[in-house]
Amino acid sequence: KAGVTQTPRYLIKTRGQQVTLSCSPISGHRSVSWYQQTPGQGLQFLFEYFSETQRNKGNFPGRFSGRQFSNSRSEMNVSTLELGDSALYLCASSLVTGKGNYEQYFGPGTRLTVT
Amino acid sequence: AQTVTQSQPEMSVQEAETVTLSCTYDTSESDYYLFWYKQPPSRQMILVIRQEAYKQQNATENRFSVNFQKAAKSFSLKISDSQLGDAAMYFCAYRSPGGSQGNLIFGKGTKLSVKP
């Protein structure tokens, strides 16, 4: 079974621009979560989507948004990029069970550099 | 709010030796999940081991085992017979059981070096 895939793997953008990152979960997984990883702040939760609905959101400004499609693929968008948005953005997919999500499997990440 | 603390920013171990990475957490919940993830340099985050809070038995996966002390809110990872490929950042993570709170809360990580 194929793992979580993320595209693109690397991205360089300029301040003020916007960017869209994509994540394809493991087949059968309907939950997709996004995390931002930086050396200073570590791993921080952005949001989670399940069945095309955002059901959990971290403490990030409204410039960060996402969506999920009917095939469970997810995109996240960052508008008006700031230098501080430079980070590794990780996507994780999860098989939802009767007790909620269980294990999360991570993709390789998208390395975003804002100049 | 739940928090996860990894007090050892860096650790070092000799190949074939045993090393223990520490993790403590704070929560008021009685049911939850705990995980250890491994992130090799420039490589993908990999799930190493998981522990359900309602299980008293410590989880084991080959050379990896945990010491779960629920009352002390401690969740350490022991790596036996360390190998060069174990060199990585190790993250401890907490997750609430509810479906609407499925996000992982991570510690800052411990960088493990393995000396040949």
Short mmCIF file of C-alpha atoms in Angstrom, two decimals:
data_model
loop_
_atom_site.label_atom_id
_atom_site.label_comp_id
_atom_site.label_asym_id
_atom_site.label_seq_id
_atom_site.Cartn_x
_atom_site.Cartn_y
_atom_site.Cartn_z
CA LYS A 1 0.00 0.00 0.00
CA ALA A 2 1.41 3.39 -0.97
CA GLY A 3 2.29 5.78 1.82
CA VAL A 4 1.34 9.39 2.32
CA THR A 5 2.55 11.57 -0.52
CA GLN A 6 3.09 15.30 -0.49
CA THR A 7 3.73 17.67 -3.35
CA PRO A 8 5.77 19.62 -4.00
CA ARG A 9 8.69 18.49 -1.85
CA TYR A 10 10.45 21.84 -1.99
CA LEU A 11 9.15 25.32 -2.60
CA ILE A 12 10.65 28.79 -2.58
CA LYS A 13 8.31 31.75 -2.41
CA THR A 14 8.56 35.47 -1.85
CA ARG A 15 6.97 37.40 0.99
CA GLY A 16 3.41 38.38 0.19
CA GLN A 17 2.80 35.50 -2.20
CA GLN A 18 0.50 32.61 -1.52
CA VAL A 19 1.19 28.89 -1.71
CA THR A 20 -0.80 25.68 -1.96
CA LEU A 21 0.51 22.36 -0.70
CA SER A 22 -1.02 19.01 -1.49
CA CYS A 23 -1.31 15.76 0.42
CA SER A 24 -2.60 12.36 -0.68
CA PRO A 25 -3.33 10.05 2.25
CA ILE A 26 -2.90 6.31 2.45
CA SER A 27 -5.67 4.54 0.58
CA GLY A 28 -8.65 4.07 2.89
CA HIS A 29 -7.59 6.76 5.33
CA ARG A 30 -10.19 9.49 5.61
CA SER A 31 -8.52 11.74 8.15
CA VAL A 32 -5.75 14.12 7.18
CA SER A 33 -3.87 16.34 9.61
CA TRP A 34 -1.35 19.07 8.89
CA TYR A 35 1.59 20.09 11.06
CA GLN A 36 4.19 22.82 10.83
CA GLN A 37 7.73 21.96 11.92
CA THR A 38 10.28 24.66 12.68
CA PRO A 39 13.54 24.55 14.68
CA GLY A 40 12.21 27.10 17.15
CA GLN A 41 8.63 26.00 17.70
CA GLY A 42 8.95 22.31 16.95
CA LEU A 43 5.94 20.44 15.63
CA GLN A 44 2.70 22.37 15.81
CA PHE A 45 -0.74 21.20 14.76
CA LEU A 46 -2.42 23.23 12.02
CA PHE A 47 -5.72 21.49 11.29
CA GLU A 48 -7.41 18.19 10.70
CA TYR A 49 -9.91 17.18 8.04
CA PHE A 50 -12.23 14.24 8.04
CA SER A 51 -14.78 13.50 5.32
CA GLU A 52 -14.23 16.91 3.74
CA THR A 53 -14.90 18.74 7.02
CA GLN A 54 -12.45 20.55 9.23
CA ARG A 55 -13.03 19.13 12.67
CA ASN A 56 -10.06 20.46 14.57
CA LYS A 57 -7.88 23.53 14.23
CA GLY A 58 -4.67 24.66 15.85
CA ASN A 59 -3.67 28.13 16.92
CA PHE A 60 -2.62 29.62 13.60
CA PRO A 61 -3.79 32.82 11.89
CA GLY A 62 -6.48 32.82 9.26
CA ARG A 63 -3.84 33.05 6.53
CA PHE A 64 -3.54 29.30 6.95
CA SER A 65 -6.43 27.38 5.49
CA GLY A 66 -7.14 23.98 4.09
CA ARG A 67 -9.64 21.73 2.48
CA GLN A 68 -10.27 18.10 1.76
CA PHE A 69 -11.74 16.57 -1.34
CA SER A 70 -14.11 13.65 -1.72
CA ASN A 71 -11.18 11.31 -2.46
CA SER A 72 -9.63 12.35 0.91
CA ARG A 73 -6.80 14.28 -0.74
CA SER A 74 -6.13 17.50 1.10
CA GLU A 75 -4.62 20.85 0.32
CA MET A 76 -3.43 23.59 2.59
CA ASN A 77 -3.05 27.19 1.55
CA VAL A 78 -1.01 29.95 3.08
CA SER A 79 -1.77 33.45 1.88
CA THR A 80 0.34 36.60 2.25
CA LEU A 81 3.45 34.64 3.11
CA GLU A 82 5.75 35.89 5.86
CA LEU A 83 9.38 34.99 6.51
CA GLY A 84 8.26 33.13 9.63
CA ASP A 85 6.21 30.74 7.52
CA SER A 86 9.41 29.07 6.36
CA ALA A 87 9.08 25.55 7.68
CA LEU A 88 8.62 21.89 6.94
CA TYR A 89 4.92 21.21 6.48
CA LEU A 90 3.95 17.67 7.32
CA CYS A 91 0.79 15.88 6.41
CA ALA A 92 -0.40 12.82 8.31
CA SER A 93 -3.19 10.43 7.46
CA SER A 94 -5.12 8.26 9.82
CA LEU A 95 -7.62 5.46 9.75
CA VAL A 96 -10.58 6.55 11.82
CA THR A 97 -11.83 3.88 14.21
CA GLY A 98 -14.69 3.68 16.66
CA LYS A 99 -12.50 5.41 19.23
CA GLY A 100 -11.55 8.19 16.86
CA ASN A 101 -8.26 8.50 15.07
CA TYR A 102 -5.58 6.10 16.00
CA GLU A 103 -2.14 6.04 14.47
CA GLN A 104 -1.06 8.87 12.22
CA TYR A 105 1.26 8.14 9.32
CA PHE A 106 3.33 11.00 8.04
CA GLY A 107 4.33 12.05 4.57
CA PRO A 108 7.83 13.26 3.67
CA GLY A 109 6.82 16.89 4.03
CA THR A 110 7.05 20.02 1.93
CA ARG A 111 9.99 22.28 2.69
CA LEU A 112 8.77 25.87 2.22
CA THR A 113 11.28 28.70 2.13
CA VAL A 114 10.01 32.26 2.13
CA THR A 115 12.47 34.93 0.99
CA ALA B 1 -4.27 21.87 27.92
CA GLN B 2 -2.02 18.88 27.50
CA THR B 3 1.73 19.31 27.29
CA VAL B 4 4.60 16.98 26.46
CA THR B 5 8.13 17.52 27.74
CA GLN B 6 11.32 15.89 26.54
CA SER B 7 14.06 17.06 28.89
CA GLN B 8 17.00 15.64 26.92
CA PRO B 9 17.69 17.73 23.80
CA GLU B 10 20.55 15.39 22.81
CA MET B 11 21.64 11.91 23.73
CA SER B 12 24.47 9.69 22.60
CA VAL B 13 24.88 5.91 22.72
CA GLN B 14 27.51 3.44 21.66
CA GLU B 15 26.55 0.97 19.00
CA ALA B 16 25.08 -2.22 20.51
CA GLU B 17 24.42 -0.49 23.82
CA THR B 18 21.08 0.47 25.38
CA VAL B 19 19.73 4.00 25.69
CA THR B 20 16.62 5.42 27.32
CA LEU B 21 14.89 8.59 26.16
CA SER B 22 12.68 10.41 28.63
CA CYS B 23 9.25 11.91 28.15
CA THR B 24 6.79 13.36 30.62
CA TYR B 25 3.35 14.74 29.91
CA ASP B 26 0.65 16.64 31.65
CA THR B 27 -3.04 15.87 31.24
CA SER B 28 -6.24 15.68 33.22
CA GLU B 29 -7.64 12.98 30.97
CA SER B 30 -7.70 9.36 32.07
CA ASP B 31 -7.80 7.83 28.61
CA TYR B 32 -5.32 8.80 25.92
CA TYR B 33 -2.64 7.50 23.57
CA LEU B 34 1.09 8.00 23.64
CA PHE B 35 3.51 7.58 20.76
CA TRP B 36 7.18 7.71 19.94
CA TYR B 37 8.07 8.88 16.45
CA LYS B 38 11.48 8.76 14.80
CA GLN B 39 12.61 11.35 12.25
CA PRO B 40 15.93 10.50 10.58
CA PRO B 41 17.86 13.40 9.03
CA SER B 42 16.02 14.69 5.97
CA ARG B 43 13.78 11.67 6.03
CA GLN B 44 10.22 10.81 6.82
CA MET B 45 8.70 10.69 10.31
CA ILE B 46 8.14 7.07 11.30
CA LEU B 47 5.95 5.68 14.05
CA VAL B 48 8.13 3.65 16.43
CA ILE B 49 5.75 2.52 19.12
CA ARG B 50 2.38 3.35 20.67
CA GLN B 51 0.82 2.90 24.09
CA GLU B 52 -2.82 3.07 25.13
CA ALA B 53 -3.23 4.59 28.57
CA TYR B 54 -5.77 1.99 29.64
CA LYS B 55 -3.26 -0.81 29.09
CA GLN B 56 -0.99 -1.52 32.01
CA GLN B 57 1.38 -3.64 29.96
CA ASN B 58 4.27 -1.75 28.44
CA ALA B 59 4.40 -1.81 24.65
CA THR B 60 7.29 -3.52 22.88
CA GLU B 61 8.33 -3.50 19.23
CA ASN B 62 11.46 -5.55 18.58
CA ARG B 63 14.38 -3.56 20.05
CA PHE B 64 12.11 -0.73 21.17
CA SER B 65 10.16 -0.79 24.42
CA VAL B 66 8.51 1.75 26.65
CA ASN B 67 8.26 2.27 30.37
CA PHE B 68 4.81 3.72 30.89
CA GLN B 69 4.19 5.09 34.37
CA LYS B 70 0.67 6.50 34.30
CA ALA B 71 0.61 7.90 37.81
CA ALA B 72 3.91 9.67 37.25
CA LYS B 73 2.85 10.71 33.72
CA SER B 74 6.06 9.34 32.34
CA PHE B 75 6.61 7.55 29.04
CA SER B 76 10.23 6.67 28.33
CA LEU B 77 11.58 4.84 25.29
CA LYS B 78 14.28 2.20 25.62
CA ILE B 79 16.31 1.23 22.58
CA SER B 80 18.26 -1.98 23.01
CA ASP B 81 21.22 -3.11 20.90
CA SER B 82 21.47 0.35 19.31
CA GLN B 83 22.29 0.45 15.62
CA LEU B 84 23.73 3.21 13.44
CA GLY B 85 20.36 3.48 11.73
CA ASP B 86 18.75 4.47 15.03
CA ALA B 87 20.41 7.89 14.81
CA ALA B 88 17.55 10.38 14.46
CA MET B 89 15.32 12.88 16.21
CA TYR B 90 12.85 11.13 18.48
CA PHE B 91 9.58 12.77 19.31
CA CYS B 92 7.20 11.82 22.06
CA ALA B 93 3.56 12.58 21.27
CA TYR B 94 0.22 12.61 23.08
CA ARG B 95 -3.23 12.24 21.66
CA SER B 96 -6.65 12.52 23.26
CA PRO B 97 -9.06 9.71 22.52
CA GLY B 98 -11.93 11.78 21.19
CA GLY B 99 -12.56 12.00 17.50
CA SER B 100 -12.73 15.77 17.56
CA GLN B 101 -9.39 16.05 19.30
CA GLY B 102 -7.34 13.83 17.11
CA ASN B 103 -4.30 16.01 16.80
CA LEU B 104 -0.94 14.95 18.18
CA ILE B 105 0.82 17.10 20.76
CA PHE B 106 4.56 16.71 20.39
CA GLY B 107 7.52 17.22 22.64
CA LYS B 108 10.50 19.22 21.40
CA GLY B 109 12.38 16.08 20.52
CA THR B 110 15.61 14.33 21.49
CA LYS B 111 18.45 14.05 19.00
CA LEU B 112 20.03 10.63 19.31
CA SER B 113 23.53 10.00 18.03
CA VAL B 114 24.93 6.48 17.72
CA LYS B 115 28.69 6.05 17.90
CA PRO B 116 30.31 3.17 16.02
#
